[in-house]
mmCIF file of C-alpha atoms in Angstrom:
data_model
loop_
_atom_site.group_PDB
_atom_site.id
_atom_site.type_symbol
_atom_site.label_atom_id
_atom_site.label_comp_id
_atom_site.label_asym_id
_atom_site.label_seq_id
_atom_site.Cartn_x
_atom_site.Cartn_y
_atom_site.Cartn_z
ATOM 1 C CA MET A 110 3.209 -9.825 20.343
ATOM 2 C CA ALA A 111 0.162 -7.771 21.177
ATOM 3 C CA SER A 112 -2.934 -8.738 19.208
ATOM 4 C CA HIS A 113 -5.193 -5.972 17.908
ATOM 5 C CA THR A 114 -7.482 -7.807 15.509
ATOM 6 C CA VAL A 115 -11.023 -6.540 15.178
ATOM 7 C CA ALA A 116 -13.504 -9.008 13.695
ATOM 8 C CA PHE A 117 -16.527 -7.452 12.084
ATOM 9 C CA GLU A 118 -19.207 -10.160 11.702
ATOM 10 C CA MET A 119 -21.243 -8.151 9.284
ATOM 11 C CA MET A 120 -19.722 -5.442 7.176
ATOM 12 C CA LEU A 121 -22.804 -3.578 6.092
ATOM 13 C CA PHE A 122 -24.778 -2.256 8.955
ATOM 14 C CA CYS A 123 -27.541 0.168 9.716
ATOM 15 C CA LEU A 124 -27.090 3.274 11.732
ATOM 16 C CA CYS A 125 -30.431 4.751 12.692
ATOM 17 C CA LEU A 126 -30.111 8.062 14.447
ATOM 18 C CA GLY A 127 -33.747 8.678 15.275
ATOM 19 C CA MET A 128 -33.709 12.019 13.504
ATOM 20 C CA ALA A 129 -35.815 13.560 10.761
ATOM 21 C CA TYR A 130 -33.543 11.662 8.397
ATOM 22 C CA SER A 131 -32.791 8.172 9.643
ATOM 23 C CA VAL A 132 -29.447 7.068 8.312
ATOM 24 C CA ASP A 133 -28.538 3.756 6.759
ATOM 25 C CA PHE A 134 -24.835 3.227 7.251
ATOM 26 C CA ASN A 135 -24.925 1.651 3.835
ATOM 27 C CA PHE A 136 -23.567 4.659 2.014
ATOM 28 C CA PRO A 137 -22.760 4.354 -1.688
ATOM 29 C CA ALA A 138 -19.771 6.699 -1.366
ATOM 30 C CA VAL A 139 -17.724 8.665 1.181
ATOM 31 C CA PHE A 140 -16.218 12.125 0.750
ATOM 32 C CA ASN A 141 -13.580 12.845 3.382
ATOM 33 C CA PHE A 142 -12.052 16.150 4.493
ATOM 34 C CA GLY A 143 -9.237 16.472 6.993
ATOM 35 C CA ASP A 144 -5.559 16.482 7.896
ATOM 36 C CA SER A 145 -2.915 13.762 8.338
ATOM 37 C CA ASN A 146 -5.219 11.750 10.593
ATOM 38 C CA SER A 147 -7.130 10.742 7.454
ATOM 39 C CA ASP A 148 -4.771 11.657 4.558
ATOM 40 C CA THR A 149 -4.404 8.635 2.246
ATOM 41 C CA GLY A 150 -1.815 10.290 0.003
ATOM 42 C CA ASP A 151 -3.013 13.788 -0.888
ATOM 43 C CA LEU A 152 -0.117 15.821 0.506
ATOM 44 C CA ALA A 153 2.410 13.351 -0.897
ATOM 45 C CA ALA A 154 0.862 13.650 -4.360
ATOM 46 C CA GLY A 155 0.294 17.399 -4.142
ATOM 47 C CA LEU A 156 3.807 18.293 -3.021
ATOM 48 C CA GLY A 157 5.514 15.509 -4.941
ATOM 49 C CA PHE A 158 7.127 13.407 -2.204
ATOM 50 C CA GLN A 159 6.577 10.098 -0.465
ATOM 51 C CA PRO A 160 6.804 9.479 3.301
ATOM 52 C CA PRO A 161 9.640 6.900 3.330
ATOM 53 C CA LEU A 162 9.771 3.477 4.904
ATOM 54 C CA PRO A 163 9.092 2.369 7.575
ATOM 55 C CA ASN A 164 5.853 4.300 6.863
ATOM 56 C CA GLY A 165 3.454 1.759 5.387
ATOM 57 C CA GLN A 166 5.425 -1.292 6.465
ATOM 58 C CA THR A 167 2.766 -3.050 8.547
ATOM 59 C CA PHE A 168 -0.124 -3.350 6.109
ATOM 60 C CA PHE A 169 0.817 -2.017 2.680
ATOM 61 C CA LYS A 170 4.430 -3.290 2.895
ATOM 62 C CA THR A 171 5.458 -0.104 1.109
ATOM 63 C CA PRO A 172 4.924 3.638 1.647
ATOM 64 C CA SER A 173 1.288 4.514 0.880
ATOM 65 C CA GLY A 174 1.268 8.281 1.314
ATOM 66 C CA ARG A 175 -0.034 7.793 4.851
ATOM 67 C CA PHE A 176 1.889 9.001 7.895
ATOM 68 C CA CYS A 177 1.510 5.663 9.627
ATOM 69 C CA ASP A 178 2.929 2.152 9.617
ATOM 70 C CA GLY A 179 -0.339 0.929 8.132
ATOM 71 C CA ARG A 180 -4.019 1.787 8.003
ATOM 72 C CA LEU A 181 -5.692 4.908 9.350
ATOM 73 C CA ILE A 182 -9.002 5.228 11.207
ATOM 74 C CA VAL A 183 -10.711 6.165 7.938
ATOM 75 C CA ASP A 184 -9.378 2.971 6.317
ATOM 76 C CA PHE A 185 -10.930 0.815 9.043
ATOM 77 C CA LEU A 186 -14.225 2.696 8.797
ATOM 78 C CA MET A 187 -14.274 2.163 5.027
ATOM 79 C CA GLU A 188 -13.641 -1.556 5.562
ATOM 80 C CA ALA A 189 -16.517 -1.686 8.049
ATOM 81 C CA MET A 190 -18.810 -0.140 5.419
ATOM 82 C CA ASP A 191 -17.581 -2.702 2.887
ATOM 83 C CA LEU A 192 -16.159 0.117 0.762
ATOM 84 C CA PRO A 193 -12.674 0.345 -0.794
ATOM 85 C CA PHE A 194 -9.996 2.588 0.673
ATOM 86 C CA LEU A 195 -10.455 6.175 -0.473
ATOM 87 C CA ASN A 196 -8.161 7.423 -3.208
ATOM 88 C CA ALA A 197 -6.559 10.787 -2.611
ATOM 89 C CA TYR A 198 -8.023 13.544 -4.776
ATOM 90 C CA LEU A 199 -4.628 14.649 -6.094
ATOM 91 C CA ASP A 200 -3.237 11.164 -6.769
ATOM 92 C CA SER A 201 -3.195 10.821 -10.547
ATOM 93 C CA VAL A 202 -1.052 7.702 -10.965
ATOM 94 C CA GLY A 203 -2.243 4.110 -10.786
ATOM 95 C CA VAL A 204 -5.696 4.600 -12.312
ATOM 96 C CA PRO A 205 -7.372 5.915 -9.148
ATOM 97 C CA ASN A 206 -11.013 4.945 -8.907
ATOM 98 C CA PHE A 207 -13.395 7.451 -7.360
ATOM 99 C CA ARG A 208 -16.591 5.453 -7.847
ATOM 100 C CA LYS A 209 -17.066 5.009 -4.087
ATOM 101 C CA GLY A 210 -15.866 8.449 -3.046
ATOM 102 C CA CYS A 211 -12.835 10.674 -2.786
ATOM 103 C CA ASN A 212 -10.440 11.810 -0.065
ATOM 104 C CA PHE A 213 -9.551 15.503 0.065
ATOM 105 C CA ALA A 214 -7.718 15.293 3.415
ATOM 106 C CA ALA A 215 -4.116 16.497 3.339
ATOM 107 C CA ALA A 216 -1.480 16.216 6.049
ATOM 108 C CA GLY A 217 -0.647 19.510 7.719
ATOM 109 C CA SER A 218 -3.904 21.140 6.680
ATOM 110 C CA THR A 219 -5.785 23.579 8.878
ATOM 111 C CA ILE A 220 -9.351 24.825 9.059
ATOM 112 C CA LEU A 221 -8.165 28.430 8.784
ATOM 113 C CA PRO A 222 -6.840 29.492 5.358
ATOM 114 C CA ALA A 223 -3.226 28.512 4.735
ATOM 115 C CA THR A 224 -0.526 31.187 4.852
ATOM 116 C CA ALA A 225 2.869 31.444 3.165
ATOM 117 C CA SER A 226 4.445 29.648 6.120
ATOM 118 C CA SER A 227 1.895 26.810 6.261
ATOM 119 C CA ILE A 228 3.122 23.240 5.840
ATOM 120 C CA CYS A 229 0.161 22.468 3.615
ATOM 121 C CA PRO A 230 -1.650 24.768 1.156
ATOM 122 C CA PHE A 231 -4.769 22.583 1.114
ATOM 123 C CA SER A 232 -6.712 24.101 4.013
ATOM 124 C CA PHE A 233 -10.357 23.257 4.670
ATOM 125 C CA GLY A 234 -11.784 25.911 2.338
ATOM 126 C CA VAL A 235 -9.498 24.693 -0.451
ATOM 127 C CA GLN A 236 -10.600 21.097 0.155
ATOM 128 C CA VAL A 237 -14.238 22.155 -0.128
ATOM 129 C CA ASN A 238 -13.414 23.986 -3.379
ATOM 130 C CA GLN A 239 -11.645 20.859 -4.620
ATOM 131 C CA PHE A 240 -14.803 18.888 -3.889
ATOM 132 C CA PHE A 241 -16.871 21.341 -5.940
ATOM 133 C CA ARG A 242 -14.481 20.981 -8.868
ATOM 134 C CA PHE A 243 -14.501 17.192 -8.435
ATOM 135 C CA LYS A 244 -18.304 17.118 -8.477
ATOM 136 C CA ALA A 245 -18.526 19.402 -11.517
ATOM 137 C CA ARG A 246 -16.003 17.294 -13.450
ATOM 138 C CA VAL A 247 -17.829 14.081 -12.514
ATOM 139 C CA LEU A 248 -21.125 15.451 -13.784
ATOM 140 C CA GLU A 249 -19.432 16.556 -17.016
ATOM 141 C CA LEU A 250 -18.028 13.066 -17.553
ATOM 142 C CA LEU A 251 -21.356 11.405 -16.778
ATOM 143 C CA ASP A 252 -22.986 13.589 -19.428
ATOM 144 C CA LYS A 253 -20.590 12.132 -21.998
ATOM 145 C CA GLY A 254 -21.944 8.617 -21.651
ATOM 146 C CA ARG A 255 -21.531 5.453 -19.626
ATOM 147 C CA LYS A 256 -17.855 4.726 -20.299
ATOM 148 C CA PHE A 257 -16.809 6.626 -17.145
ATOM 149 C CA ASP A 258 -19.436 5.103 -14.845
ATOM 150 C CA ARG A 259 -17.060 2.614 -13.246
ATOM 151 C CA TYR A 260 -14.546 5.320 -12.287
ATOM 152 C CA VAL A 261 -16.681 8.161 -10.892
ATOM 153 C CA PRO A 262 -19.643 8.409 -8.499
ATOM 154 C CA ALA A 263 -23.161 8.306 -9.841
ATOM 155 C CA GLU A 264 -24.907 11.678 -9.600
ATOM 156 C CA GLU A 265 -27.168 10.591 -6.727
ATOM 157 C CA TYR A 266 -24.119 9.540 -4.666
ATOM 158 C CA PHE A 267 -23.415 13.202 -3.929
ATOM 159 C CA GLN A 268 -26.655 13.423 -1.957
ATOM 160 C CA LYS A 269 -26.689 9.887 -0.602
ATOM 161 C CA GLY A 270 -22.987 9.779 0.300
ATOM 162 C CA LEU A 271 -21.390 10.290 3.703
ATOM 163 C CA TYR A 272 -19.350 13.444 4.278
ATOM 164 C CA MET A 273 -16.637 12.809 6.895
ATOM 165 C CA PHE A 274 -14.522 15.444 8.668
ATOM 166 C CA ASP A 275 -11.453 15.201 10.898
ATOM 167 C CA ILE A 276 -9.668 18.544 10.994
ATOM 168 C CA GLY A 277 -8.648 21.224 13.476
ATOM 169 C CA GLN A 278 -5.689 19.585 15.217
ATOM 170 C CA ASN A 279 -3.136 21.640 13.310
ATOM 171 C CA ASP A 280 -4.934 24.926 13.968
ATOM 172 C CA LEU A 281 -4.523 24.351 17.692
ATOM 173 C CA ALA A 282 -1.143 22.616 17.871
ATOM 174 C CA GLY A 283 0.502 25.056 15.476
ATOM 175 C CA ALA A 284 -0.785 28.072 17.382
ATOM 176 C CA PHE A 285 1.123 27.111 20.532
ATOM 177 C CA TYR A 286 4.403 28.043 18.828
ATOM 178 C CA SER A 287 3.394 31.722 18.717
ATOM 179 C CA LYS A 288 0.384 32.273 21.002
ATOM 180 C CA THR A 289 -0.587 31.944 24.639
ATOM 181 C CA LEU A 290 -3.263 29.511 25.744
ATOM 182 C CA ASP A 291 -5.689 32.387 26.322
ATOM 183 C CA GLN A 292 -5.076 33.685 22.793
ATOM 184 C CA ILE A 293 -5.645 30.234 21.351
ATOM 185 C CA LEU A 294 -8.881 29.754 23.288
ATOM 186 C CA ALA A 295 -10.062 33.162 22.079
ATOM 187 C CA SER A 296 -9.362 32.164 18.441
ATOM 188 C CA ILE A 297 -11.509 29.002 18.507
ATOM 189 C CA PRO A 298 -14.787 30.716 17.487
ATOM 190 C CA THR A 299 -13.024 32.154 14.409
ATOM 191 C CA ILE A 300 -11.665 28.719 13.506
ATOM 192 C CA LEU A 301 -15.097 27.138 13.863
ATOM 193 C CA LEU A 302 -16.790 29.883 11.865
ATOM 194 C CA GLU A 303 -14.562 28.851 8.946
ATOM 195 C CA PHE A 304 -15.565 25.218 9.488
ATOM 196 C CA GLU A 305 -19.232 26.174 9.663
ATOM 197 C CA THR A 306 -18.952 28.113 6.392
ATOM 198 C CA GLY A 307 -17.482 25.090 4.615
ATOM 199 C CA THR A 308 -20.071 22.640 5.917
ATOM 200 C CA ARG A 309 -22.912 24.991 4.970
ATOM 201 C CA ARG A 310 -21.502 25.260 1.442
ATOM 202 C CA LEU A 311 -21.518 21.474 1.206
ATOM 203 C CA TYR A 312 -25.101 21.340 2.468
ATOM 204 C CA ASP A 313 -26.106 23.897 -0.153
ATOM 205 C CA GLN A 314 -24.585 21.564 -2.771
ATOM 206 C CA GLY A 315 -26.778 18.681 -1.591
ATOM 207 C CA ALA A 316 -24.743 17.023 1.186
ATOM 208 C CA ARG A 317 -27.063 15.584 3.843
ATOM 209 C CA TYR A 318 -25.062 13.060 5.857
ATOM 210 C CA PHE A 319 -22.297 14.582 7.999
ATOM 211 C CA TRP A 320 -19.926 12.622 10.254
ATOM 212 C CA ILE A 321 -17.736 15.012 12.266
ATOM 213 C CA HIS A 322 -14.796 13.869 14.414
ATOM 214 C CA ASN A 323 -13.640 16.104 17.222
ATOM 215 C CA THR A 324 -9.921 16.512 17.863
ATOM 216 C CA GLY A 325 -7.845 14.186 20.031
ATOM 217 C CA PRO A 326 -5.703 14.843 23.133
ATOM 218 C CA LEU A 327 -2.986 16.955 21.489
ATOM 219 C CA GLY A 328 -1.037 17.177 24.730
ATOM 220 C CA CYS A 329 -0.369 13.432 24.619
ATOM 221 C CA LEU A 330 1.602 13.547 21.354
ATOM 222 C CA ALA A 331 5.354 13.111 21.801
ATOM 223 C CA GLN A 332 6.003 16.096 19.529
ATOM 224 C CA ASN A 333 4.140 18.408 21.916
ATOM 225 C CA ILE A 334 5.492 16.805 25.094
ATOM 226 C CA ALA A 335 9.078 17.192 23.814
ATOM 227 C CA LYS A 336 8.570 20.868 22.978
ATOM 228 C CA PHE A 337 6.169 22.104 25.654
ATOM 229 C CA GLY A 338 6.373 19.508 28.440
ATOM 230 C CA THR A 339 9.942 19.859 29.694
ATOM 231 C CA ASP A 340 8.593 21.444 32.898
ATOM 232 C CA PRO A 341 6.854 18.633 34.848
ATOM 233 C CA SER A 342 4.380 21.143 36.307
ATOM 234 C CA LYS A 343 2.971 21.620 32.803
ATOM 235 C CA LEU A 344 2.016 17.932 32.546
ATOM 236 C CA ASP A 345 -1.170 16.202 33.677
ATOM 237 C CA GLU A 346 -1.489 12.865 35.468
ATOM 238 C CA LEU A 347 -0.968 10.958 32.201
ATOM 239 C CA GLY A 348 2.221 12.838 31.377
ATOM 240 C CA CYS A 349 0.485 14.930 28.696
ATOM 241 C CA VAL A 350 0.766 18.707 28.227
ATOM 242 C CA ALA A 351 -2.222 20.108 30.116
ATOM 243 C CA ALA A 352 -2.587 23.336 28.104
ATOM 244 C CA HIS A 353 -2.785 21.502 24.773
ATOM 245 C CA ASN A 354 -5.476 19.188 26.083
ATOM 246 C CA GLN A 355 -7.387 22.126 27.534
ATOM 247 C CA ALA A 356 -7.371 23.778 24.101
ATOM 248 C CA ALA A 357 -8.584 20.541 22.507
ATOM 249 C CA LYS A 358 -11.406 20.178 25.062
ATOM 250 C CA THR A 359 -12.541 23.771 24.541
ATOM 251 C CA PHE A 360 -12.448 23.349 20.764
ATOM 252 C CA ASN A 361 -14.442 20.132 21.073
ATOM 253 C CA LEU A 362 -17.128 21.676 23.286
ATOM 254 C CA GLN A 363 -17.681 24.469 20.780
ATOM 255 C CA LEU A 364 -17.583 22.054 17.826
ATOM 256 C CA HIS A 365 -20.224 19.924 19.553
ATOM 257 C CA ALA A 366 -22.411 23.008 20.038
ATOM 258 C CA LEU A 367 -21.953 23.909 16.366
ATOM 259 C CA CYS A 368 -23.084 20.432 15.310
ATOM 260 C CA ALA A 369 -26.203 20.789 17.459
ATOM 261 C CA LYS A 370 -26.918 24.209 15.935
ATOM 262 C CA LEU A 371 -26.540 22.917 12.381
ATOM 263 C CA GLN A 372 -28.780 19.927 13.143
ATOM 264 C CA GLY A 373 -31.454 22.307 14.428
ATOM 265 C CA GLN A 374 -31.220 24.448 11.314
ATOM 266 C CA TYR A 375 -31.091 21.510 8.885
ATOM 267 C CA PRO A 376 -33.736 18.997 10.032
ATOM 268 C CA ASP A 377 -33.442 17.173 6.696
ATOM 269 C CA ALA A 378 -29.769 16.467 7.368
ATOM 270 C CA SER A 379 -28.084 13.938 9.663
ATOM 271 C CA ILE A 380 -25.164 15.392 11.614
ATOM 272 C CA THR A 381 -23.230 12.967 13.804
ATOM 273 C CA PHE A 382 -20.591 14.240 16.247
ATOM 274 C CA VAL A 383 -17.923 11.644 17.118
ATOM 275 C CA ASP A 384 -15.955 11.998 20.361
ATOM 276 C CA ILE A 385 -12.452 10.959 19.285
ATOM 277 C CA PHE A 386 -10.933 12.791 22.281
ATOM 278 C CA THR A 387 -12.571 10.473 24.826
ATOM 279 C CA ILE A 388 -11.693 7.326 22.859
ATOM 280 C CA LYS A 389 -8.014 8.290 22.511
ATOM 281 C CA SER A 390 -7.728 9.554 26.103
ATOM 282 C CA ASN A 391 -9.149 6.273 27.362
ATOM 283 C CA LEU A 392 -6.642 4.347 25.245
ATOM 284 C CA ILE A 393 -3.702 6.326 26.650
ATOM 285 C CA ALA A 394 -4.953 6.074 30.246
ATOM 286 C CA ASN A 395 -5.610 2.312 30.007
ATOM 287 C CA TYR A 396 -3.117 1.283 27.341
ATOM 288 C CA SER A 397 -2.013 -1.971 28.995
ATOM 289 C CA LYS A 398 -5.625 -3.131 29.255
ATOM 290 C CA TYR A 399 -5.813 -3.014 25.458
ATOM 291 C CA GLY A 400 -2.533 -4.834 24.827
ATOM 292 C CA PHE A 401 -0.201 -1.867 24.358
ATOM 293 C CA GLU A 402 3.083 -1.294 26.181
ATOM 294 C CA GLN A 403 3.926 2.303 25.239
ATOM 295 C CA PRO A 404 1.218 5.018 25.438
ATOM 296 C CA LEU A 405 3.346 8.082 24.634
ATOM 297 C CA MET A 406 6.736 7.046 23.222
ATOM 298 C CA ALA A 407 7.068 7.113 19.437
ATOM 299 C CA CYS A 408 7.705 3.820 17.660
ATOM 300 C CA CYS A 409 9.491 5.455 14.725
ATOM 301 C CA GLY A 410 11.970 8.045 15.895
ATOM 302 C CA SER A 411 15.337 8.603 17.518
ATOM 303 C CA GLY A 412 16.726 9.371 20.954
ATOM 304 C CA GLY A 413 15.262 6.450 22.849
ATOM 305 C CA PRO A 414 13.043 6.640 25.953
ATOM 306 C CA PRO A 415 11.042 8.320 27.252
ATOM 307 C CA LEU A 416 9.733 9.815 23.983
ATOM 308 C CA ASN A 417 12.063 8.572 21.211
ATOM 309 C CA TYR A 418 11.339 11.804 19.347
ATOM 310 C CA ASP A 419 13.589 14.402 17.736
ATOM 311 C CA SER A 420 11.794 17.153 15.805
ATOM 312 C CA ARG A 421 14.822 17.523 13.513
ATOM 313 C CA VAL A 422 14.617 13.983 12.124
ATOM 314 C CA ALA A 423 11.276 12.716 10.822
ATOM 315 C CA CYS A 424 10.363 9.019 10.691
ATOM 316 C CA GLY A 425 12.442 7.264 8.030
ATOM 317 C CA GLN A 426 14.905 10.121 7.610
ATOM 318 C CA THR A 427 18.664 10.170 8.175
ATOM 319 C CA LYS A 428 20.397 13.443 9.018
ATOM 320 C CA VAL A 429 23.828 14.564 10.194
ATOM 321 C CA ILE A 430 23.431 16.759 13.268
ATOM 322 C CA ASN A 431 26.517 18.247 14.908
ATOM 323 C CA GLY A 432 28.658 15.713 13.091
ATOM 324 C CA THR A 433 26.580 12.731 14.203
ATOM 325 C CA THR A 434 24.469 10.688 11.791
ATOM 326 C CA ILE A 435 20.982 10.147 13.197
ATOM 327 C CA THR A 436 18.340 7.877 11.672
ATOM 328 C CA ALA A 437 14.708 7.812 12.808
ATOM 329 C CA LYS A 438 14.033 4.079 12.694
ATOM 330 C CA GLY A 439 10.932 2.054 13.361
ATOM 331 C CA CYS A 440 10.629 -0.019 16.534
ATOM 332 C CA THR A 441 10.574 -3.805 16.530
ATOM 333 C CA ASP A 442 6.838 -4.181 17.119
ATOM 334 C CA SER A 443 4.612 -1.225 16.277
ATOM 335 C CA SER A 444 1.562 -3.004 17.721
ATOM 336 C CA GLU A 445 2.976 -2.370 21.198
ATOM 337 C CA HIS A 446 2.902 1.395 20.626
ATOM 338 C CA VAL A 447 -0.006 3.821 20.568
ATOM 339 C CA ASN A 448 2.115 6.471 18.852
ATOM 340 C CA TRP A 449 3.841 5.927 15.529
ATOM 341 C CA ASP A 450 6.115 8.901 14.855
ATOM 342 C CA GLY A 451 5.493 11.392 17.637
ATOM 343 C CA ILE A 452 2.509 12.953 15.873
ATOM 344 C CA HIS A 453 0.406 10.149 14.418
ATOM 345 C CA TYR A 454 -0.974 6.882 15.773
ATOM 346 C CA THR A 455 0.078 3.354 14.837
ATOM 347 C CA GLU A 456 -2.162 1.098 12.807
ATOM 348 C CA ALA A 457 -2.888 -0.907 15.970
ATOM 349 C CA ALA A 458 -4.041 2.233 17.796
ATOM 350 C CA ASN A 459 -6.066 3.393 14.795
ATOM 351 C CA GLN A 460 -7.771 0.004 14.718
ATOM 352 C CA TYR A 461 -8.675 0.337 18.382
ATOM 353 C CA VAL A 462 -10.093 3.845 17.840
ATOM 354 C CA ALA A 463 -12.138 2.685 14.834
ATOM 355 C CA SER A 464 -13.518 -0.252 16.824
ATOM 356 C CA GLN A 465 -14.694 2.145 19.537
ATOM 357 C CA ILE A 466 -16.278 4.521 17.022
ATOM 358 C CA LEU A 467 -18.236 1.594 15.630
ATOM 359 C CA THR A 468 -19.765 0.765 19.003
ATOM 360 C CA GLY A 469 -21.820 3.940 18.599
ATOM 361 C CA LYS A 470 -21.304 4.878 22.256
ATOM 362 C CA TYR A 471 -19.097 7.855 21.499
ATOM 363 C CA SER A 472 -21.382 9.578 19.025
ATOM 364 C CA ASP A 473 -24.059 12.211 19.406
ATOM 365 C CA PRO A 474 -26.642 11.094 18.632
ATOM 366 C CA PRO A 475 -25.493 7.665 19.899
ATOM 367 C CA PHE A 476 -26.321 4.629 17.825
ATOM 368 C CA SER A 477 -25.167 1.736 20.006
ATOM 369 C CA ASP A 478 -28.738 0.584 20.644
ATOM 370 C CA LYS A 479 -29.456 0.580 16.917
ATOM 371 C CA MET A 480 -26.673 -1.773 15.849
ATOM 372 C CA PRO A 481 -28.157 -4.870 14.189
ATOM 373 C CA PHE A 482 -25.131 -7.012 14.995
ATOM 374 C CA LEU A 483 -22.481 -7.441 17.671
ATOM 375 C CA LEU A 484 -18.963 -6.263 17.102
ATOM 376 C CA LYS A 485 -16.503 -8.875 18.268
ATOM 377 C CA LEU A 486 -13.700 -6.700 19.552
ATOM 378 C CA LYS A 487 -10.539 -8.527 20.559
ATOM 379 C CA PHE A 488 -9.037 -6.025 22.950
#
C-alpha cells in the first residue's frame, strides 16, 4: 500500500512575508470561501442531501459532506495551524462550533453569480454576503454576554483571522459546455472583476490576511477528459485536455496579477498567492515518484480503465441505464489514486498538495526561507 503520511514536527509556525504587514501563521480563526475543493458540508446542508459512501470512508469512516474519501486540502492546512476542521456555515446540526472560523465554500459554486441552471446557488458574492451576516450575528451574540464566547469568534478574530479562497474552477470548466476556448479566455477579466469586488468588500470590513489559491489543471480531471478528450489530438503529453489547461493557466496569470495589484493598493494587508496548478501538475506528471499508481483514472466510478468515469452515475450511486444496473464503487486502495471521483482528488493527493503548499515554495511572496522548522515529508 502506498504511504502518504506527512509528519508535521511543529504545528504552529510563523510565516513572515517581508511585507508591510508581516504575517504570523498563528491565526486565531480562518474564514474560507470556495467550491467543492474546500467544501466541508455546505452544499450538502444547503440542498439537504449527503454525498453517499464511499465518500468519507478513509478518514471519517462515514460521509462528511465532502466530495472525497477523506480530508481536503483545507483540512490538512487547518491541522497544520493546530486549528479544528472548519464547520460549514449552513450546517445547523451537531452543535457546530465557529469559534475558530467558518467555511462558506460550497460544491458547484462559481465566482460569477449563479443562474437558474447553476448546480449551486451559493456563488462567491453570496458567500461574501453570508460572511457579512455571520459577522453581524456574531457581534450581536457577543453583545449579549459571555455565554456564547466558546461558540463564536471573538470580535478581533475578524481582523486577525486568515481569509482563504479557492474558487474559479467551475466558472471555467462549466463554460466549455457552451463556449469556445476564445470566448472563455475573453470572459476571464469579467470573472476576476467579480472576485476582486468580493475581496475588496471583505477588506473594507476589516479583513487583512488573504490566502488565494489559483485553479488546478482542469484538463487532467477524468470528467473533462471523458467529455472533451475523445480526440487524441486534443490531449497534451500527460493525457490531459490541452484547452482546459490553457484556460486555467490564463485565469491563473490574471489572478496572480490581480493579487499583485491588490497588494500594491493595500499595503496594510498581506495577500498571498498560492500556485496550486504547479503543485497538482507536478503530482500528475511524476505520480509514481510520490507513491501513486493512477494519475488520471477515478478511484470511485464505473466503466473501468482508462478513466473509470461515467458522467451519468456519480460516486456511490446506483442507476439503471439501458436496462443495466450500474454502481459507481470505490477502488480497493484510494491512496494509489490521485483522482477520487473524476472531479475531485483523493485524501492522499490532497495531503500531498497540502504538504507542498506548506513548503512555502509555491507562494508569492514565497515563505520557504522563513519557516522556523523542517517539514518531514514522507513522499
